[in-house]
Coordinates of C-alpha atoms and ligand atoms in Angstrom, one line a residue:
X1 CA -24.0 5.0 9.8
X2 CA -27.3 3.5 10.3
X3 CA -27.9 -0.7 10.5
X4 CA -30.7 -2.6 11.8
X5 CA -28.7 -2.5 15.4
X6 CA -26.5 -0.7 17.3
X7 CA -23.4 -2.1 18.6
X8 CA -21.6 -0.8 21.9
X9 CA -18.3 0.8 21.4
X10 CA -15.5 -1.2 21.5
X11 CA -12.7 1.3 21.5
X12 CA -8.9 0.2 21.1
X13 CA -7.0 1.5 24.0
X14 CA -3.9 4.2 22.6
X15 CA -2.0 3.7 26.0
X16 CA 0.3 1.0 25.0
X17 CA 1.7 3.5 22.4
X18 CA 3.9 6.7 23.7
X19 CA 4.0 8.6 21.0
X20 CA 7.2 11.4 21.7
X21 CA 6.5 14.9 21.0
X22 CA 9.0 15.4 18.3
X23 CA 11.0 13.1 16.2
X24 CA 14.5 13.6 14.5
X25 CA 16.0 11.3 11.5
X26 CA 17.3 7.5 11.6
X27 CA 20.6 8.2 10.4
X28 CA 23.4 5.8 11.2
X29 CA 21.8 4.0 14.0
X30 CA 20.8 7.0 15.6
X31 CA 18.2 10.0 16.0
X32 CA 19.9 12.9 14.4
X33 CA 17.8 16.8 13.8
X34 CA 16.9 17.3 10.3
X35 CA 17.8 20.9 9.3
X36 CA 15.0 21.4 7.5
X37 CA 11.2 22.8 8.7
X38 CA 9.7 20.3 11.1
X39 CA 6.8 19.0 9.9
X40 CA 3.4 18.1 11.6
X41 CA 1.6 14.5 11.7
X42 CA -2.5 14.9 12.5
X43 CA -4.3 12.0 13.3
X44 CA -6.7 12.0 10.3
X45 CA -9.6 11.4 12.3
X46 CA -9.3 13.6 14.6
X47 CA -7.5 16.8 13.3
X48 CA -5.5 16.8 16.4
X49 CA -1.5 16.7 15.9
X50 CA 0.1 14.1 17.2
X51 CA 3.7 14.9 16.5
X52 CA 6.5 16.4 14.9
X53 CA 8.6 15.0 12.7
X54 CA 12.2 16.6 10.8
X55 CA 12.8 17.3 7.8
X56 CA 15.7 15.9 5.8
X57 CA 17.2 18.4 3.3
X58 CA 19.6 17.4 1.0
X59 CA 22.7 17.5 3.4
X60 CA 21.1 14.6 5.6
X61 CA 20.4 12.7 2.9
X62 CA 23.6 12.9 1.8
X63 CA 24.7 11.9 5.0
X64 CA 22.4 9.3 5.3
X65 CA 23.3 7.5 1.9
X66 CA 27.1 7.6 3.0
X67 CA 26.1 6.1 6.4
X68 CA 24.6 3.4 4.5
X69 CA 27.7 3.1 2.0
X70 CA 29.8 2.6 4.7
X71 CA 27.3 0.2 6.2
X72 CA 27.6 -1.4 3.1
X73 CA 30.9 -1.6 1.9
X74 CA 32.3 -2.2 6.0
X75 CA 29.4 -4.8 7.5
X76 CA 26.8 -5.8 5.4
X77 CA 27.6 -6.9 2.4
X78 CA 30.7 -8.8 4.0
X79 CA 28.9 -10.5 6.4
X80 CA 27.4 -14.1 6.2
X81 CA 24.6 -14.1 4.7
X82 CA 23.4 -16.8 7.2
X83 CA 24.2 -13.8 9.9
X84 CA 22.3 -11.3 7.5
X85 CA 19.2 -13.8 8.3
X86 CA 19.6 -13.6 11.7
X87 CA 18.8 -10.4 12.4
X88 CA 15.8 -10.4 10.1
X89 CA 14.1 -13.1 11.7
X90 CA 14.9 -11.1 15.3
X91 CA 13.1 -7.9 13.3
X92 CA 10.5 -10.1 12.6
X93 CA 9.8 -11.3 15.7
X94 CA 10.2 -8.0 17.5
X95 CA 7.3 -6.6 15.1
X96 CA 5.2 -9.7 16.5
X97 CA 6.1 -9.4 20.1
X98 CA 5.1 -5.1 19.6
X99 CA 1.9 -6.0 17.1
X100 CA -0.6 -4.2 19.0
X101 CA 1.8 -1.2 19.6
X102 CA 2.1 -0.8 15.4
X103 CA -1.2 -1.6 14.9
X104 CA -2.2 0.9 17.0
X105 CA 0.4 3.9 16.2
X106 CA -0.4 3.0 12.1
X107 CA -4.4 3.3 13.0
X108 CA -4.1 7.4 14.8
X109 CA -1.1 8.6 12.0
X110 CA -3.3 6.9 9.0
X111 CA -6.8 7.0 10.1
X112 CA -7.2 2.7 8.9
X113 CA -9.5 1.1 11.2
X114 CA -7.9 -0.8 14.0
X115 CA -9.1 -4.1 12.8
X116 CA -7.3 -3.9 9.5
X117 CA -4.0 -2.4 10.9
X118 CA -3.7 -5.5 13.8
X119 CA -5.3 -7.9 11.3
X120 CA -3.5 -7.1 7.7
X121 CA -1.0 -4.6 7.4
X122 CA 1.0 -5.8 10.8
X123 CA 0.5 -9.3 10.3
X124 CA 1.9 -9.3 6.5
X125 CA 5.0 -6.7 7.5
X126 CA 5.8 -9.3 10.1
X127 CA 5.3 -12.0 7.5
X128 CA 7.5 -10.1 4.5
X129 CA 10.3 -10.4 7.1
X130 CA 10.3 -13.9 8.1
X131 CA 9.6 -15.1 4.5
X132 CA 12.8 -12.7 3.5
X133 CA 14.9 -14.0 6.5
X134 CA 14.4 -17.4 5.1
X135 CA 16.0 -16.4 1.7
X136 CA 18.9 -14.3 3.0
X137 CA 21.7 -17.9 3.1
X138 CA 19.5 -19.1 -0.2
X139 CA 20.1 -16.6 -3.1
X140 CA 22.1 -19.3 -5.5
X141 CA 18.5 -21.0 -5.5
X142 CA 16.7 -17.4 -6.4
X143 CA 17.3 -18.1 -10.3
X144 CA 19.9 -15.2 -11.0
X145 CA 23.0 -17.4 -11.4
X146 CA 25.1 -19.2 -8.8
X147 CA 26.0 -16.0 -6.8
X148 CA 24.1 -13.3 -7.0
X149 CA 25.0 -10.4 -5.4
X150 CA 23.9 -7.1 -3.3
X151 CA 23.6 -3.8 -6.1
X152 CA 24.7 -1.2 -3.1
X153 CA 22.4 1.0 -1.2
X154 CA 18.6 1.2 -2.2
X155 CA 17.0 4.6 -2.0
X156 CA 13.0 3.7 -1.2
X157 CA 10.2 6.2 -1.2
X158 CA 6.9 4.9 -0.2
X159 CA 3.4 6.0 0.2
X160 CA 0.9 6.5 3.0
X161 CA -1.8 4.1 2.5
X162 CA -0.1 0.6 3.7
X163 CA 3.0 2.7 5.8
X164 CA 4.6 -0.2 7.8
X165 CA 3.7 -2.7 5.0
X166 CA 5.0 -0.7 2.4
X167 CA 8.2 -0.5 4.5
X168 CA 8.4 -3.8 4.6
X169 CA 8.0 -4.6 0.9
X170 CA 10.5 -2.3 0.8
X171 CA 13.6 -3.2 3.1
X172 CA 12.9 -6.6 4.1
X173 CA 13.8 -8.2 0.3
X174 CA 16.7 -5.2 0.4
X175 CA 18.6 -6.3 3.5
X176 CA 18.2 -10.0 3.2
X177 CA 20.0 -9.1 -0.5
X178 CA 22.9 -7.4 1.3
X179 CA 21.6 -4.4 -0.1
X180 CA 21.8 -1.8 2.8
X181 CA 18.8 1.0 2.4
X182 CA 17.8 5.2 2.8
X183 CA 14.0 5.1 3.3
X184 CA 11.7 7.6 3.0
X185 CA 8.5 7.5 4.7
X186 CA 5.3 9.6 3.1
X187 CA 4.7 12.9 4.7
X188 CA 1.4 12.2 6.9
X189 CA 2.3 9.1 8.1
X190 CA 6.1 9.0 9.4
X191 CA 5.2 7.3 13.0
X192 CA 5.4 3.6 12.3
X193 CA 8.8 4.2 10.3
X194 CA 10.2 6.0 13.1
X195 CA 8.8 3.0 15.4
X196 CA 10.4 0.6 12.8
X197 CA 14.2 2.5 13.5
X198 CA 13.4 1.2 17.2
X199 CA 13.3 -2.1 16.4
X200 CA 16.3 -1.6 14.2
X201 CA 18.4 -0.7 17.1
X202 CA 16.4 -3.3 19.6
X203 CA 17.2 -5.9 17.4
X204 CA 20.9 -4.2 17.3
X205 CA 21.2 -4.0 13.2
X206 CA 24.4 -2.5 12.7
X207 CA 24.3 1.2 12.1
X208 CA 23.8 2.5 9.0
X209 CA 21.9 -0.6 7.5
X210 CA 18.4 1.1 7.3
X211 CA 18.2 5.3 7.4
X212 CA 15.0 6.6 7.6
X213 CA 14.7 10.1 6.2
X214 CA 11.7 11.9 7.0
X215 CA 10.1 14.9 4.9
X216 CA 8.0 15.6 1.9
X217 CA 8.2 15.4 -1.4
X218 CA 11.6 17.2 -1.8
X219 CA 13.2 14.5 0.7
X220 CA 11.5 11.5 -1.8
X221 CA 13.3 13.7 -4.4
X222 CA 16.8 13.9 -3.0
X223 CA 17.0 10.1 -2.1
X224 CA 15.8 9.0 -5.8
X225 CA 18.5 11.3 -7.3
X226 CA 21.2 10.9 -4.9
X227 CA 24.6 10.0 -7.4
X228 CA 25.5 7.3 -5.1
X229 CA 22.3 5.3 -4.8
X230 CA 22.6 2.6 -6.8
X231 CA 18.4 1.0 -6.8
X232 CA 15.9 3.0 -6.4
X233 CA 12.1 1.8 -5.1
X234 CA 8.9 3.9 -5.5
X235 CA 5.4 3.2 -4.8
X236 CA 2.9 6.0 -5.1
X237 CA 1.5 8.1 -8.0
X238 CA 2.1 7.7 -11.7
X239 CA 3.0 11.1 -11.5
X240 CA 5.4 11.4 -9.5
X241 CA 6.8 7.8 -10.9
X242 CA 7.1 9.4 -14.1
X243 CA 9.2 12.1 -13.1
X244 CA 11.4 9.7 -11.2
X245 CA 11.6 7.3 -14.5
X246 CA 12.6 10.9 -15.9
X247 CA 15.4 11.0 -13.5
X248 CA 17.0 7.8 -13.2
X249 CA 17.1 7.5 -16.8
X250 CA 20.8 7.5 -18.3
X251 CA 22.0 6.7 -14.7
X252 CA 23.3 3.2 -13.7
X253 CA 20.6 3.3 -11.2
X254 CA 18.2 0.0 -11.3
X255 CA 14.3 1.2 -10.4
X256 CA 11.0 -0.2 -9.9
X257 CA 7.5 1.2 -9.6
X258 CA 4.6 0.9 -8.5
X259 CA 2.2 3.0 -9.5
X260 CA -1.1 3.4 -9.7
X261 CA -4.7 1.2 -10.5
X262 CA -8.1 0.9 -12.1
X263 CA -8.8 -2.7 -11.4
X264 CA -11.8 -4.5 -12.5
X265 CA -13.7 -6.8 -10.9
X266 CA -16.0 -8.8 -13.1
X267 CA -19.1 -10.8 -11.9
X268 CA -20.5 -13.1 -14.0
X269 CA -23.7 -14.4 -14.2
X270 CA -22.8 -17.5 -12.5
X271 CA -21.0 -16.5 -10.1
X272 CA -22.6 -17.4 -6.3
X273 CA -23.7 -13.6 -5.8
X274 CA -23.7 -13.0 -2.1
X275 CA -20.3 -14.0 -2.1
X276 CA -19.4 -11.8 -4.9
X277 CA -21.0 -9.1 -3.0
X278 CA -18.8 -9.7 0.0
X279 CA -15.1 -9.7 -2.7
X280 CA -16.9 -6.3 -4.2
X281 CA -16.7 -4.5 -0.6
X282 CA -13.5 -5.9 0.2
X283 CA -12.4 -5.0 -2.9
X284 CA -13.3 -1.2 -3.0
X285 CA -13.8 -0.3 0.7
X286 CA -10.9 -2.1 2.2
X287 CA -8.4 0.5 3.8
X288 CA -10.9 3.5 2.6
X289 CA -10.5 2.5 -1.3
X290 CA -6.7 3.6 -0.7
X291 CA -5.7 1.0 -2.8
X292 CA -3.6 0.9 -5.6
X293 CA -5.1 -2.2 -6.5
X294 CA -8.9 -1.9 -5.4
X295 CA -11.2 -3.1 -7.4
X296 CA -12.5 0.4 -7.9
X297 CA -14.2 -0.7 -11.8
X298 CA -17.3 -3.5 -11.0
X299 CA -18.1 -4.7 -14.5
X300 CA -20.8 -7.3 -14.3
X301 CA -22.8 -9.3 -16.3
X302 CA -26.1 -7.2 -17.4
X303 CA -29.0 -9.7 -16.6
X304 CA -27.4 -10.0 -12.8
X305 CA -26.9 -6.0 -12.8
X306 CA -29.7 -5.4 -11.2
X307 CA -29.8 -8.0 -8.0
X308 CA -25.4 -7.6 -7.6
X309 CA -26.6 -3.6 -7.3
X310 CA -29.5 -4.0 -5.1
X311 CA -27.4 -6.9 -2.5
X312 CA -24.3 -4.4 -2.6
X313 CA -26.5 -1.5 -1.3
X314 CA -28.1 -3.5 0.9
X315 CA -24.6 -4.7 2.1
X316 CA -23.3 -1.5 2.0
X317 CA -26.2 0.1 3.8
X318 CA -24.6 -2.5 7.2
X319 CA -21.2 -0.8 6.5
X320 CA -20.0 1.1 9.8
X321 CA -17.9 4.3 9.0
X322 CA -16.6 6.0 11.7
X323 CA -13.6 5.7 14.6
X324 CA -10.7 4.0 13.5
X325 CA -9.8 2.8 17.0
X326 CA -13.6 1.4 17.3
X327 CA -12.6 -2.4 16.3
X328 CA -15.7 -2.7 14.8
X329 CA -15.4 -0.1 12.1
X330 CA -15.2 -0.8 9.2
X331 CA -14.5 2.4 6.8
X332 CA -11.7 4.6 9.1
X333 CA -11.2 8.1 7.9
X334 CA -9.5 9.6 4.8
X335 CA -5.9 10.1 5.0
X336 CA -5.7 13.6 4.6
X337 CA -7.3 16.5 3.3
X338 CA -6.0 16.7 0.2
X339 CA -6.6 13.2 -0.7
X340 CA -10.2 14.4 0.6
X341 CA -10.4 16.9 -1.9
X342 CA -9.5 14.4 -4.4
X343 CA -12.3 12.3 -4.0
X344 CA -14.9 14.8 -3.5
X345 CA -13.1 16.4 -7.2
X346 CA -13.9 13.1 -9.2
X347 CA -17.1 12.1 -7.4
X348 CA -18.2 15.3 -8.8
X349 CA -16.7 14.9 -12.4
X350 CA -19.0 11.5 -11.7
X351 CA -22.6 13.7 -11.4
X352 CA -21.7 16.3 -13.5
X353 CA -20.8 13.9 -16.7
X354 CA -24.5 12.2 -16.2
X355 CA -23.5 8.4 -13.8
X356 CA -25.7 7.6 -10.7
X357 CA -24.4 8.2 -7.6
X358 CA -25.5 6.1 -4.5
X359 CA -24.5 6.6 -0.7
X360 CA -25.9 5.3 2.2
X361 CA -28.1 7.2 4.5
X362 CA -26.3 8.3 8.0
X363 CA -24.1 11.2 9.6
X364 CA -20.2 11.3 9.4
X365 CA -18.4 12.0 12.3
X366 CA -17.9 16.4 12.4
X367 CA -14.1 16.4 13.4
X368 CA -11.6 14.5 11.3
X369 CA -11.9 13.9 6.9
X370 CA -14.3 11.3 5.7
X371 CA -16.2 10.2 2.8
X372 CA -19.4 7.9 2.6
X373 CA -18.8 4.6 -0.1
X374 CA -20.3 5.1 -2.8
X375 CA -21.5 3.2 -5.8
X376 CA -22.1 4.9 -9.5
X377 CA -24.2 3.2 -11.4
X378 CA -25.0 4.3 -15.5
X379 CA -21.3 4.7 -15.9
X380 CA -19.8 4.8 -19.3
X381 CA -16.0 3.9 -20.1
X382 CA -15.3 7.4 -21.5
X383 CA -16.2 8.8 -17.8
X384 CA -13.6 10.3 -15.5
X385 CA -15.0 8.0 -12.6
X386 CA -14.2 5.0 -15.3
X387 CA -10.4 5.8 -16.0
X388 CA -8.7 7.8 -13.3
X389 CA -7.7 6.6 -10.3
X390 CA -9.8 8.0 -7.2
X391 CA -7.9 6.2 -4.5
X392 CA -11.3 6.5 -2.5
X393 CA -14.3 4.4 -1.2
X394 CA -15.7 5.3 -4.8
X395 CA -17.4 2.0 -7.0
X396 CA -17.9 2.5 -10.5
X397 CA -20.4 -0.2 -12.0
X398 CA -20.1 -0.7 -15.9
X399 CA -22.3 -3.9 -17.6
X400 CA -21.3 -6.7 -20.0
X401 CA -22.8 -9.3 -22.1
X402 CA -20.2 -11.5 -22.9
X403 CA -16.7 -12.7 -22.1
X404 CA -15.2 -11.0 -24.8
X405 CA -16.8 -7.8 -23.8
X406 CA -15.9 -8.2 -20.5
X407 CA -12.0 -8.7 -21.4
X408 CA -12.1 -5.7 -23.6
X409 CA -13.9 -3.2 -21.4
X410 CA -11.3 -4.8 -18.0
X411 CA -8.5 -4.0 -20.3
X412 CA -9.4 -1.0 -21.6
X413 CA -7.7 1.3 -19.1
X414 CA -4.4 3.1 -18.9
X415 CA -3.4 1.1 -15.6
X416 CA -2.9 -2.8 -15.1
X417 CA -2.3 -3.9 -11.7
X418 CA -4.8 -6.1 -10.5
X419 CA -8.1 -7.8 -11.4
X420 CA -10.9 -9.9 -10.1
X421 CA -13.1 -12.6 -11.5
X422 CA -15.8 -14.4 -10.2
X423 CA -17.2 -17.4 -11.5
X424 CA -18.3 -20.8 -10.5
X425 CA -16.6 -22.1 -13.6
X426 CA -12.7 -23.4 -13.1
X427 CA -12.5 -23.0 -17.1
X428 CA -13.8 -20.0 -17.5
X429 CA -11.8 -18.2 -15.0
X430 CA -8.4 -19.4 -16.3
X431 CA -9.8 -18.2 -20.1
X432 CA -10.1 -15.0 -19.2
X433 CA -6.9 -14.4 -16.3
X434 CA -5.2 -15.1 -19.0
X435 CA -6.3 -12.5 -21.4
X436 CA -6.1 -10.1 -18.8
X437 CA -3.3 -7.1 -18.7
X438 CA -2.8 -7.4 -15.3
X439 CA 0.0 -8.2 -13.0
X440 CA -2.3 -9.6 -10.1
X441 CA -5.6 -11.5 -10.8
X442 CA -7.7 -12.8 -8.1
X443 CA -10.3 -15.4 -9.1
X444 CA -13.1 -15.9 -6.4
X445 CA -11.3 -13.1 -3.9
X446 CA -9.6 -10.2 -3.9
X447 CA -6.9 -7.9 -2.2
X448 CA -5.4 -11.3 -0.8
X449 CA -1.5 -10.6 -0.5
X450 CA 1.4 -12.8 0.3
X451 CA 5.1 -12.7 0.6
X452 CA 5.9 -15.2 -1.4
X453 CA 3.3 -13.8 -4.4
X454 CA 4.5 -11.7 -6.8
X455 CA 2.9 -8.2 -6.8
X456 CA 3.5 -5.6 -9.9
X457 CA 1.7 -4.3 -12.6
X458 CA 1.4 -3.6 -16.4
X459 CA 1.2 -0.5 -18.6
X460 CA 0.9 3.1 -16.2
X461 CA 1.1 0.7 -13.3
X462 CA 4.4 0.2 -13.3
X463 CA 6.9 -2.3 -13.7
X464 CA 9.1 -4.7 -11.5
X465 CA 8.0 -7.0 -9.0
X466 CA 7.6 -7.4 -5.2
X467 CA 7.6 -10.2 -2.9
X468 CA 8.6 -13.9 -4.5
X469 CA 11.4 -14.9 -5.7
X470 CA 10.9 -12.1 -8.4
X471 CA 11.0 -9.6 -6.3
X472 CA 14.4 -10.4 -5.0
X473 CA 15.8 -9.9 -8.6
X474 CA 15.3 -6.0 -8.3
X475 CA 17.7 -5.8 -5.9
X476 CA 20.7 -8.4 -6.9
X477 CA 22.7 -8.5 -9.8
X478 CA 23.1 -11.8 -11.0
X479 CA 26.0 -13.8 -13.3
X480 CA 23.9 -14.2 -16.4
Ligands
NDP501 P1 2.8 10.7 -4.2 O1 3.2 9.8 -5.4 O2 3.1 12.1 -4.3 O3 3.6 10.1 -2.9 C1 4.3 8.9 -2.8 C2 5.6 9.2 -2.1 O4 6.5 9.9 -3.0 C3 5.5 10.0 -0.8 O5 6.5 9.6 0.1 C4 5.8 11.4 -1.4 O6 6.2 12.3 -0.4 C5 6.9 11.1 -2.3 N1 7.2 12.1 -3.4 C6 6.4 13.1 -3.8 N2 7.0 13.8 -4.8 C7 8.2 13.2 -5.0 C8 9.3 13.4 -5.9 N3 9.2 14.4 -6.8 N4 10.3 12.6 -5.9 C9 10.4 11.6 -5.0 N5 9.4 11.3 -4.1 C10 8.3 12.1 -4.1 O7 1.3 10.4 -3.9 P2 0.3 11.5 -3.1 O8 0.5 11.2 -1.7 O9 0.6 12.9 -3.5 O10 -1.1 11.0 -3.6 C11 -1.6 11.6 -4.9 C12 -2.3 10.5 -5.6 O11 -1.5 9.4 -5.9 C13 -3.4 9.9 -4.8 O12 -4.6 10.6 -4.8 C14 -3.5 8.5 -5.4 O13 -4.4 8.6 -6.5 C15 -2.1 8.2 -5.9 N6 -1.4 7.3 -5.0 C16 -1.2 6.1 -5.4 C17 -0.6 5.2 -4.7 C18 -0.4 3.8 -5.1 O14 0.1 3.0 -4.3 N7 -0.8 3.5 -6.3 C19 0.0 5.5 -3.3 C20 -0.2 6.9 -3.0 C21 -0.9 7.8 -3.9 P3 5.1 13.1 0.4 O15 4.2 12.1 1.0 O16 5.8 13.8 1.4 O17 4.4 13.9 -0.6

């Protein structure tokens, strides 16, 4: 993209990663074939495969879920919790002491850029393990009752925008529950799973205590409806969680979601703009807008709509899109081509139904899928661009005049994940976070995430929490 100056590359080097040319399942501490069709993993910005990855039918799932039943029943649960913390402070560590190999690996299978993958998602993973290790010999202090215990083996299907950290939202509160878990990584972004079964065995977790089932949407499929997985986890579409709501209901099976977003982020007039401008970026156009929680709705106060509009262009207009591996980009590529087609679907619903549509000027690279932020401007509530989720670098800007107006329009959406306020008044911002139907509100920041915070949503978002010492409660069962 263009910007007053050019900066030299300053490519990441791949070298520290071998990535094999095929890779079976994690089943019972070891590599096993997957007897369905292989599958092929493209780095997104790129187009060029990088591997090939099984397929887990039915029959290895099933024989993954016994593994961890066995697992289960024979090691983990038994063992000392104390023990159980052990080995996930040595995971922990092993994903700090191989940092640079994840970050890289997660940067060519998702198409992030490298600074985000080595700065945020391998950082936080590494974090959600250490922060879980330390609960693993405290559960009686987790509110659930003076002995809570495991549920069984957790069936966990995850997306591909956050892969590793997803994982590790995922297993890290499982195991250090005595929970042992089948995991099924999303379909164009396997590698850093298939990394993570490494560590497993380097850090020499019993076998059986994390499967990792590769495959696509029939895989997810068999592991949520599996009759002896007893907690199932999802994070992706609404879609999709709906039909696994659909079927897990009148099963003993416990389940959370998390689903999708339309988060707003609301600017008011007091609010110290340039700063704003900076949470309004971050919000959107962190991780390409694949965000469940982006702040993909700016609603801001009308008589600052014209200078927050005219900074976050200029801002925008600085933005460098391009090579994931190039530590200074700062927009990577789109995940995949269907998630391209996506975007480019509602940014069009966005024109035809009458908003403004702004883009910076500047080429995209030919090979690979990418997409330019954007901002719409003259958007009304009843728009497309205004309700559904894009999961894109797509901005939709909607005014207000007042805090009430702002509260109503924020909440007036079918999602209610996240939301952002900025303000220079303490007062004000605790007013409105508290009228707002959302399960994550950030007040002078955004897309800031923690182990020990809470993170779940409201309404079509979903419902359950991760990380805290709520998220533990999804997989125990406790006395009272
Ligand atoms: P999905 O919800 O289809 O994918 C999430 C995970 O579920 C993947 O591992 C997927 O496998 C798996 N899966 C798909 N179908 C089933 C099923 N019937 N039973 C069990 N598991 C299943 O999301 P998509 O990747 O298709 O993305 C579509 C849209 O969803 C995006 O455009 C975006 O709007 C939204 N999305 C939201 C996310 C969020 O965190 N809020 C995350 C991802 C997507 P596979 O990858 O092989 O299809």
């Amino acid at each position: 993209m263009t910007s007053s100056f050019e900066y030299a590359p300053a490519p990441e080097s791949r070298s520290i990663v071998d990535i094999a040319p095929s890779y079976g399942l994690f089943i019972d501490g070891e590599s096993t074939d997957g007897t369905g069709p292989a599958l092929k993993t493209v780095n997104p910005a790129t187009e060029e495969v990088l591997s090939e990855v099984a397929t887990a039918s039915d029959a290895d799932v099933d024989r993954a879920v016994r593994a961890a039943r066995r697992a289960f029943t024979r090691v983990w649960g038994p063992m000392r919790p104390a023990d159980r913390g052990k080995y996930l402070f040595r995971i922990a560590r092993l994903l700090q002491e191989r940092a640079r190999e994840f970050a890289v690996l997660e940067t060519l299978d998702n198409g992030k850029p490298i600074r985000e993958s080595r700065d945020v998602d391998v950082p936080l993973a590494a974090a959600h393990f250490f922060y879980h290790a330390g609960w693993a010999d405290k559960l009686e202090h987790a509110g659930l009752g003076p002995a809570p215990r495991p549920l069984g083996v957790a069936g966990q299907v995850i997306p591909w925008n956050f892969p590793l950290l997803m994982l590790a939202w995922k297993v890290a509160p499982a195991l250090a529950a005595g929970n042992t878990v089948v995991l099924k990584p999303a379909e164009t972004t396997p590698l850093t799973a298939l990394l993570f079964a490494e560590v497993c065995r380097q850090a020499d977790l019993p076998p059986g205590v994390v499967n990792i089932v590769t495959g696509a949407g029939e895989t997810g499929r068999a592991v949520i409806s599996h009759p002896d997985v007893d907690k199932v986890a999802f994070t992706g579409s609404t879609e999709v969680g709906r039909s696994i709501a659909r079927a897990v209901a009148g099963t003993s099976k416990r389940l959370t979601l998390e689903l999708g977003g339309k988060a707003a982020n609301i600017v008011f007039d007091d609010a110290p703009i340039d700063q704003a401008v900076e949470g309004i970026v971050r919000g959107i156009f962190f991780n390409q807008g694949h965000v469940c929680c982006a702040g993909s709705r700016l609603l801001v106060q009308e008589n600052v709509h014209d200078e927050v509009v005219a900074a976050l262009q200029r801002r925008i207009g600085t933005l460098r899109v391009g090579d994931p591996m190039d530590k200074n980009t700062d927009l990577g590529a789109i995940n995949s081509h269907p998630q391209l087609d996506r975007i480019r679907e509602l940014v069009a619903f966005g024109v035809d139904e009458g908003a403004t549509c702004w883009q910076p000027e500047g080429e995209l690279p030919g090979r690979g899928y990418w997409f330019k932020p954007t901002v719409f401007t003259d958007v009304s509530p009843a728009h497309r661009i205004a309700r559904d989720e894009v999961f894109g670098p797509v901005l939709s800007v909607m005014t207000f005049r007042t805090p009430d107006e702002a509260v109503a329009k924020a909440n007036n959406t079918t999602y209610g994940l996240s939301a952002g306020i900025w303000s220079e008044k303490g007062s004000r911002i605790l007013q409105i976070a508290d009228q707002l139907r959302a399960g994550v509100v950030w007040a002078n920041t955004f897309n800031e995430f923690d182990p020990t915070s809470p993170f779940g949503g409201y309404k079509q978002s979903g419902y359950g929490r991760e990380g805290g010492r709520q998220g533990l409660a999804a997989y125990l069962k406790g006395d009272n």
